[in-house]
XYZ file of C-alpha atoms in Angstrom:
494
model
C -42.925 131.236 62.861
C -46.558 131.138 62.286
C -48.563 133.963 63.805
C -52.518 132.753 64.850
C -54.682 136.056 64.298
C -58.560 136.537 65.665
C -61.258 138.638 64.803
C -62.044 141.334 64.312
C -64.574 140.118 67.582
C -66.701 142.468 66.908
C -67.598 139.856 63.786
C -68.841 136.347 63.867
C -66.733 134.214 61.470
C -68.910 133.197 58.118
C -67.754 130.093 58.392
C -68.455 127.304 59.641
C -66.538 124.234 59.465
C -68.223 120.478 60.347
C -66.489 117.096 59.600
C -67.331 115.275 56.164
C -67.885 111.657 55.285
C -66.081 110.341 52.084
C -64.525 113.074 51.752
C -63.140 111.919 48.489
C -66.578 110.393 46.827
C -64.877 106.865 45.681
C -67.145 104.988 47.928
C -70.373 104.757 46.127
C -70.197 102.654 43.874
C -69.151 99.632 46.222
C -72.235 101.482 48.134
C -74.606 101.271 46.236
C -73.929 97.801 45.079
C -74.124 96.590 48.249
C -77.244 97.540 48.588
C -78.537 96.276 44.835
C -76.796 92.527 46.239
C -77.841 92.801 50.019
C -81.365 94.181 49.824
C -83.156 94.669 53.081
C -79.621 94.605 55.375
C -77.711 97.714 56.430
C -74.122 98.025 58.516
C -76.607 99.296 61.480
C -79.456 96.194 61.266
C -77.757 93.568 63.965
C -80.942 92.366 65.073
C -83.277 90.037 63.684
C -85.649 90.565 66.942
C -86.275 94.619 65.606
C -87.190 93.874 61.869
C -89.965 91.140 63.597
C -90.616 94.583 66.292
C -91.781 97.074 63.517
C -93.162 94.426 61.392
C -95.788 93.768 64.487
C -95.624 97.831 65.246
C -97.177 98.445 61.242
C -99.281 96.042 61.941
C -100.510 97.147 65.193
C -100.629 101.092 64.765
C -102.722 100.256 61.152
C -105.312 98.870 63.205
C -104.995 100.799 66.295
C -105.905 103.801 63.061
C -102.099 105.520 65.356
C -101.141 108.475 64.360
C -97.727 109.501 63.552
C -96.989 110.884 66.806
C -98.982 107.866 68.243
C -96.472 105.544 66.222
C -93.394 107.512 68.098
C -95.336 107.044 72.181
C -95.285 102.677 70.996
C -92.022 102.488 69.347
C -89.920 104.487 71.755
C -91.582 102.352 74.713
C -91.696 98.815 72.996
C -87.719 100.020 72.086
C -87.141 100.192 75.615
C -89.305 96.697 77.334
C -87.414 94.977 74.090
C -83.415 96.248 75.760
C -84.830 95.167 79.757
C -86.178 92.308 78.151
C -82.897 91.242 77.097
C -80.914 92.381 79.947
C -83.597 90.391 82.478
C -82.715 87.702 79.778
C -79.728 87.622 78.155
C -77.501 89.751 80.816
C -73.854 89.404 79.832
C -74.357 87.961 76.384
C -75.848 90.925 74.125
C -76.922 94.118 74.348
C -79.866 95.619 72.713
C -79.477 98.806 70.816
C -79.674 101.917 73.486
C -79.342 98.939 76.773
C -76.390 101.406 78.008
C -78.655 104.840 78.338
C -81.082 103.195 79.823
C -78.993 101.705 82.535
C -78.033 105.531 82.682
C -81.059 106.001 83.565
C -82.757 103.497 85.308
C -79.357 103.771 87.569
C -80.054 106.987 87.731
C -83.431 106.662 89.212
C -85.818 107.065 85.579
C -88.775 105.557 85.547
C -88.904 102.771 81.843
C -91.302 105.190 80.217
C -89.410 108.189 81.280
C -86.415 107.270 79.654
C -88.750 106.565 76.899
C -89.537 110.073 75.985
C -87.250 112.400 74.446
C -84.744 114.188 75.893
C -81.071 114.410 76.931
C -81.522 110.611 79.473
C -83.482 108.971 76.641
C -82.356 105.893 75.929
C -81.874 107.084 72.294
C -81.602 110.488 71.624
C -83.732 110.140 67.814
C -87.124 111.155 67.565
C -87.899 107.023 65.967
C -84.861 105.605 67.814
C -83.565 102.911 66.223
C -86.472 102.954 63.448
C -83.843 105.807 62.024
C -81.599 102.108 61.192
C -83.753 99.452 60.866
C -86.612 101.720 58.247
C -85.678 101.952 55.280
C -84.520 97.872 55.680
C -88.226 97.735 56.892
C -89.381 98.947 53.912
C -87.040 96.981 51.334
C -88.026 93.681 53.482
C -91.560 94.851 52.065
C -92.517 94.254 56.193
C -93.132 97.774 56.763
C -93.059 100.677 55.557
C -93.972 105.133 56.868
C -97.380 106.524 55.696
C -98.070 109.995 55.853
C -95.125 110.053 58.928
C -96.750 107.185 60.505
C -95.405 103.428 60.632
C -97.895 101.522 57.693
C -97.525 98.176 56.668
C -95.989 96.602 53.242
C -95.712 94.079 50.718
C -95.768 91.154 53.689
C -98.525 90.725 55.856
C -98.301 90.660 59.466
C -98.953 86.583 60.102
C -100.619 86.160 63.457
C -97.833 84.621 65.214
C -95.798 87.455 65.210
C -98.650 89.794 65.795
C -99.359 87.775 69.359
C -96.063 87.669 69.760
C -95.117 91.155 70.619
C -99.079 92.326 71.741
C -97.933 91.917 75.493
C -95.271 94.235 74.424
C -97.686 97.037 72.557
C -101.005 96.153 75.621
C -98.313 97.703 78.357
C -96.800 100.311 75.884
C -100.203 101.999 74.871
C -101.121 101.911 78.801
C -99.503 105.645 81.072
C -98.791 103.272 83.953
C -94.991 102.165 84.595
C -94.778 98.759 82.726
C -94.814 96.323 86.563
C -91.808 94.276 87.193
C -93.335 90.678 86.491
C -94.015 91.714 83.147
C -90.326 90.955 81.891
C -90.684 87.418 83.356
C -92.974 86.802 80.518
C -90.792 88.565 77.896
C -87.771 86.070 77.588
C -89.126 85.817 73.971
C -88.724 88.846 72.817
C -84.475 89.078 74.147
C -83.064 90.273 70.714
C -80.186 87.043 71.858
C -83.034 84.925 72.103
C -83.738 83.060 68.840
C -87.237 81.295 69.697
C -90.624 83.114 69.514
C -92.673 83.595 65.999
C -91.282 86.675 64.239
C -87.727 83.853 63.710
C -89.506 81.584 61.768
C -91.642 84.427 59.931
C -88.607 86.480 58.989
C -86.658 83.258 57.795
C -89.459 82.860 54.524
C -88.644 85.915 53.875
C -84.663 86.557 54.466
C -84.663 82.697 52.361
C -87.746 83.561 49.712
C -89.478 80.455 50.981
C -92.752 79.016 52.146
C -93.176 76.419 54.211
C -89.614 75.159 53.203
C -90.459 75.790 49.333
C -88.717 78.043 47.562
C -90.445 78.732 44.166
C -88.858 81.914 42.417
C -91.865 82.655 41.097
C -94.194 83.385 44.046
C -90.646 86.459 44.938
C -89.971 89.437 43.250
C -86.207 90.058 42.863
C -85.456 91.771 45.683
C -86.348 88.568 47.719
C -84.054 86.642 44.960
C -81.747 88.838 45.107
C -81.817 88.620 48.704
C -82.349 84.946 48.455
C -79.035 84.343 46.665
C -76.645 86.629 48.189
C -77.821 84.946 51.069
C -77.273 81.567 49.703
C -74.042 82.116 48.104
C -72.359 84.176 51.733
C -73.311 81.055 53.229
C -71.655 78.417 50.645
C -68.588 80.003 51.369
C -68.348 79.875 55.035
C -68.571 75.827 53.746
C -66.273 75.825 51.237
C -63.278 77.985 54.809
C -65.292 76.964 57.633
C -63.141 78.526 60.073
C -62.465 81.250 58.064
C -64.610 84.363 59.265
C -67.182 85.336 56.497
C -65.567 88.371 55.229
C -62.411 86.737 53.851
C -64.383 83.179 52.873
C -66.448 85.566 50.799
C -63.440 86.400 49.482
C -61.615 82.842 49.160
C -64.725 82.043 47.052
C -65.684 84.410 45.171
C -63.039 87.602 44.186
C -59.548 85.079 43.578
C -59.345 81.157 41.809
C -62.478 79.586 40.290
C -65.204 79.263 42.436
C -67.433 81.137 41.686
C -67.177 79.100 38.050
C -66.450 76.370 38.893
C -68.183 75.557 41.960
C -71.484 73.989 41.512
C -73.878 76.351 43.910
C -71.561 79.352 43.346
C -71.612 78.908 39.201
C -75.719 78.539 39.912
C -75.658 81.783 40.719
C -75.461 84.184 38.303
C -75.180 87.034 41.406
C -71.477 85.281 42.452
C -69.570 86.916 39.983
C -71.110 90.493 41.131
C -69.661 90.068 44.036
C -66.306 89.011 42.677
C -66.443 93.027 40.983
C -68.121 94.162 43.477
C -65.079 92.829 46.226
C -62.459 92.940 43.732
C -63.229 97.004 43.266
C -63.494 97.183 47.159
C -59.402 96.966 47.402
C -59.404 100.048 45.428
C -62.195 101.815 47.588
C -59.702 101.351 50.904
C -56.556 102.508 48.757
C -58.037 106.078 48.645
C -59.136 106.093 51.619
C -55.794 104.905 53.422
C -54.418 107.583 50.827
C -55.909 110.555 52.044
C -56.346 109.852 56.025
C -52.591 109.387 55.451
C -52.384 112.697 54.042
C -55.658 114.483 56.351
C -52.669 113.026 59.059
C -49.475 114.949 57.794
C -51.065 118.267 57.355
C -52.418 118.420 60.761
C -49.422 117.116 62.732
C -47.201 119.518 60.327
C -49.473 122.398 61.391
C -49.669 125.085 57.925
C -48.884 123.548 54.709
C -48.070 124.057 51.925
C -49.018 121.953 47.803
C -45.322 121.565 47.962
C -44.659 119.654 51.294
C -46.992 117.192 50.826
C -45.453 115.813 47.466
C -42.949 115.936 49.490
C -44.749 113.635 52.581
C -45.656 111.160 49.176
C -42.136 111.290 47.250
C -40.742 109.476 50.314
C -42.176 107.209 51.073
C -42.430 106.054 47.167
C -38.910 104.716 45.642
C -37.238 106.018 43.188
C -38.507 104.389 40.638
C -39.349 104.902 36.929
C -43.134 104.267 35.806
C -42.084 101.346 33.719
C -39.913 99.715 36.819
C -42.615 99.897 38.530
C -45.227 98.522 37.012
C -43.380 95.647 36.163
C -43.595 94.815 40.023
C -46.732 94.632 40.350
C -48.643 91.386 40.710
C -50.017 88.920 37.490
C -53.651 89.843 37.310
C -54.728 86.199 36.226
C -54.017 82.400 37.281
C -52.363 79.863 34.446
C -55.763 78.361 33.742
C -57.036 82.008 33.543
C -59.430 82.735 36.299
C -58.724 86.007 38.944
C -55.423 85.959 40.633
C -55.005 86.809 44.122
C -52.748 89.823 42.756
C -54.886 92.808 45.555
C -53.936 90.557 48.318
C -50.752 89.961 47.752
C -49.897 93.557 48.417
C -51.869 94.281 51.051
C -49.533 91.234 52.350
C -46.506 93.235 52.228
C -47.602 96.112 54.012
C -50.652 99.096 53.817
C -48.144 102.286 53.638
C -48.116 105.030 50.144
C -46.573 102.919 47.661
C -48.630 99.501 48.411
C -51.752 102.347 48.143
C -50.336 103.220 44.805
C -50.317 99.796 43.585
C -53.486 98.962 44.725
C -55.460 101.626 42.336
C -52.588 100.493 39.959
C -54.159 97.104 39.911
C -57.518 97.861 40.203
C -57.133 100.196 36.555
C -55.304 96.712 34.894
C -58.377 94.598 37.038
C -60.464 96.492 34.384
C -59.178 94.593 30.969
C -59.332 90.751 32.451
C -62.829 91.134 34.132
C -66.174 90.920 31.604
C -70.559 90.386 31.804
C -71.585 91.051 35.506
C -68.056 90.934 36.598
C -66.814 94.555 35.315
C -70.168 95.557 36.148
C -70.766 95.801 39.474
C -66.446 96.478 39.321
C -67.523 99.401 37.509
C -70.532 100.200 40.226
C -73.429 99.563 37.346
C -74.920 99.596 34.087
C -74.386 103.434 33.953
C -71.258 104.314 35.446
C -67.942 105.207 33.799
C -65.217 106.513 34.210
C -66.080 107.819 37.318
C -63.175 111.282 38.715
C -60.573 108.705 40.569
C -62.285 105.316 38.994
C -60.315 102.936 37.523
C -60.342 103.545 34.227
C -59.977 107.270 35.442
C -56.193 106.124 37.367
C -55.534 103.788 34.333
C -55.226 107.537 32.203
C -53.702 109.440 35.147
C -50.514 106.551 35.166
C -51.149 106.516 30.617
C -50.524 110.547 31.092
C -46.891 110.199 33.091
C -45.264 106.370 31.734
C -42.622 108.536 30.901
C -42.342 109.829 34.409
C -41.462 108.345 37.832
C -42.981 107.075 40.396
C -42.913 109.619 42.625
C -44.533 112.073 39.689
C -46.614 110.037 39.706
C -47.254 110.509 43.499
C -47.871 113.963 43.672
C -50.083 114.050 40.400
C -52.373 111.678 42.834
C -52.556 114.361 45.481
C -53.264 116.818 44.067
C -56.337 115.436 42.009
C -57.199 113.913 45.299
C -56.430 117.539 46.425
C -59.210 119.394 44.202
C -61.304 116.118 44.169
C -62.480 116.985 48.108
C -62.514 120.456 47.228
C -64.934 119.387 44.516
C -67.192 116.780 46.466
C -66.756 119.040 50.256
C -68.339 122.842 47.450
C -71.091 119.259 46.488
C -72.211 119.343 49.662
C -72.154 122.470 51.670
C -75.414 123.981 52.996
C -76.899 127.214 54.500
C -78.443 127.554 57.745
C -79.539 130.942 59.486
C -77.445 132.944 57.190
C -73.880 130.468 57.491
C -72.742 128.691 55.336
C -71.035 125.391 56.389
C -68.418 123.185 55.225
C -68.066 119.522 55.582
C -64.152 119.094 55.328
C -61.547 118.081 57.467
C -59.247 119.543 55.425
C -59.580 122.934 54.352
C -57.805 124.893 51.759
C -56.611 129.061 51.762
C -54.231 130.648 49.381
C -53.103 127.183 48.447
C -51.767 126.164 51.849
C -53.157 123.688 53.875
C -54.860 122.889 57.275
C -56.778 119.790 59.141
C -58.795 119.279 62.053
C -58.712 116.697 63.359
C -57.838 112.595 61.330
C -59.111 110.829 58.850
C -60.724 107.660 59.212
C -58.701 105.752 57.531
C -60.778 101.777 57.167
C -62.436 100.628 54.442
C -66.463 100.803 52.966
C -68.799 98.212 55.427
C -69.926 95.778 52.956
C -72.887 94.694 55.325
C -71.244 91.006 55.414
C -70.991 90.658 58.784
C -74.536 91.772 59.756
C -76.074 89.304 57.423
C -74.244 86.244 58.574
C -75.673 87.453 62.224
C -79.008 87.383 60.699
C -78.210 84.197 59.710
C -77.109 82.885 63.174
C -79.927 84.328 64.776
C -82.764 82.966 62.569
C -81.223 79.925 62.346
C -79.270 79.012 59.336
C -75.964 78.916 60.521
C -74.023 78.850 63.706
C -70.049 77.298 63.400
C -71.685 76.110 60.576
C -74.641 75.937 58.539
C -77.142 74.507 59.975
C -79.710 71.822 58.185
C -81.967 73.417 58.326
C -80.552 76.597 56.374
C -78.882 73.410 54.047
C -82.600 72.531 53.041
C -83.629 76.606 53.161
C -81.198 77.346 50.680
C -80.151 74.252 48.580
C -77.014 74.106 49.915
C -74.917 69.616 50.438
C -74.369 69.218 53.504
């Protein structure tokens, strides 16, 4: 029986416990490469229209010499108007950012401008609304940035046509009077569900690095060329696997087989090999995240848990094999022609439990030996990344250290490594506020026993593929298939 002691009543707890993100810190190599290969896009940038809004707002703010407070006021009101325009013109097909909270406020009798103000009933609790999601990507894209606390233009000047498109929004947002009801019918093209509007054409040029339908690489910066390359790679992958989801099509085209080196379009893009390395490393990251989530969930369900109990938990999920017997069962990494074989996918097709996840880690450890050049560099997470804790090189050494032991012994060793790494990561994230320590972790250790207050997410980190595909659709580059316009701008075969 476990006794629960509370108190002493006269003292406050000196330690605040918070749930943390990325508890093993295995995601950085993938997230860093995604940011490098997809500049100007994040997992939260769902709508092209908001890029256009902030592009025009940056120009307006500079012309009006708005300070930070003035920018914030116009921005929040403009976002409310975009949500209202979307609800008016596309009520069933798409939901703008903040639309649900805005509708609840309107149902309670709030006015548009009241709901634009900061507060519990606001359309967004964030000080800067959804600029917090699009600000960084807009800066990278070169359409808007922040200077001295205010939004200002970046390296790409806002076209006059885009400025005119959003002028009615800023005109209404600059007045204290609630916008009249007859304004919304005139804002149809501002709905986030509309692909019409001058901003679509202007943004299309930025995402494809073209001007007047022509791509001149000398006229664009490296980030622009990288974004175009990734867009071109993604749409080509869709051409090769038209019936598959975007992420599946990308993996089929690049991760395995000859596509990255033999397809005439993909072979022309050196970044295709970087995507190959990234996609293959993504499997290992997912394996660590699922292993850790299973461990934390076990501790949460079990209560106060010893290290020996966690060892027993993982050992019970592994067969009684020697490490050499188990390694002999792992799938081949290359096909007869020397191209990457779908070893990772073969493992996942068997399941996602402990046995499969440790197999994925072993495949990842071997995979680094079959890659070279940009693919290997991206697999490692960049030029400067070497032998990170729990990385493929590290896993390979751990397997080598246990070569004369059993698979269950390896599982127990990996448990100890995860526990040690989570402790290191939690200590790195410790914050002190008002004399109190905050620790960000779901798993907590005391005297070599462990407790968990909540479950850990087991999903893999996003690659921004669906977000970029969604933007491509909104910009008219693709629908169910790649459009003629997409083929022309990205130089793809029809």
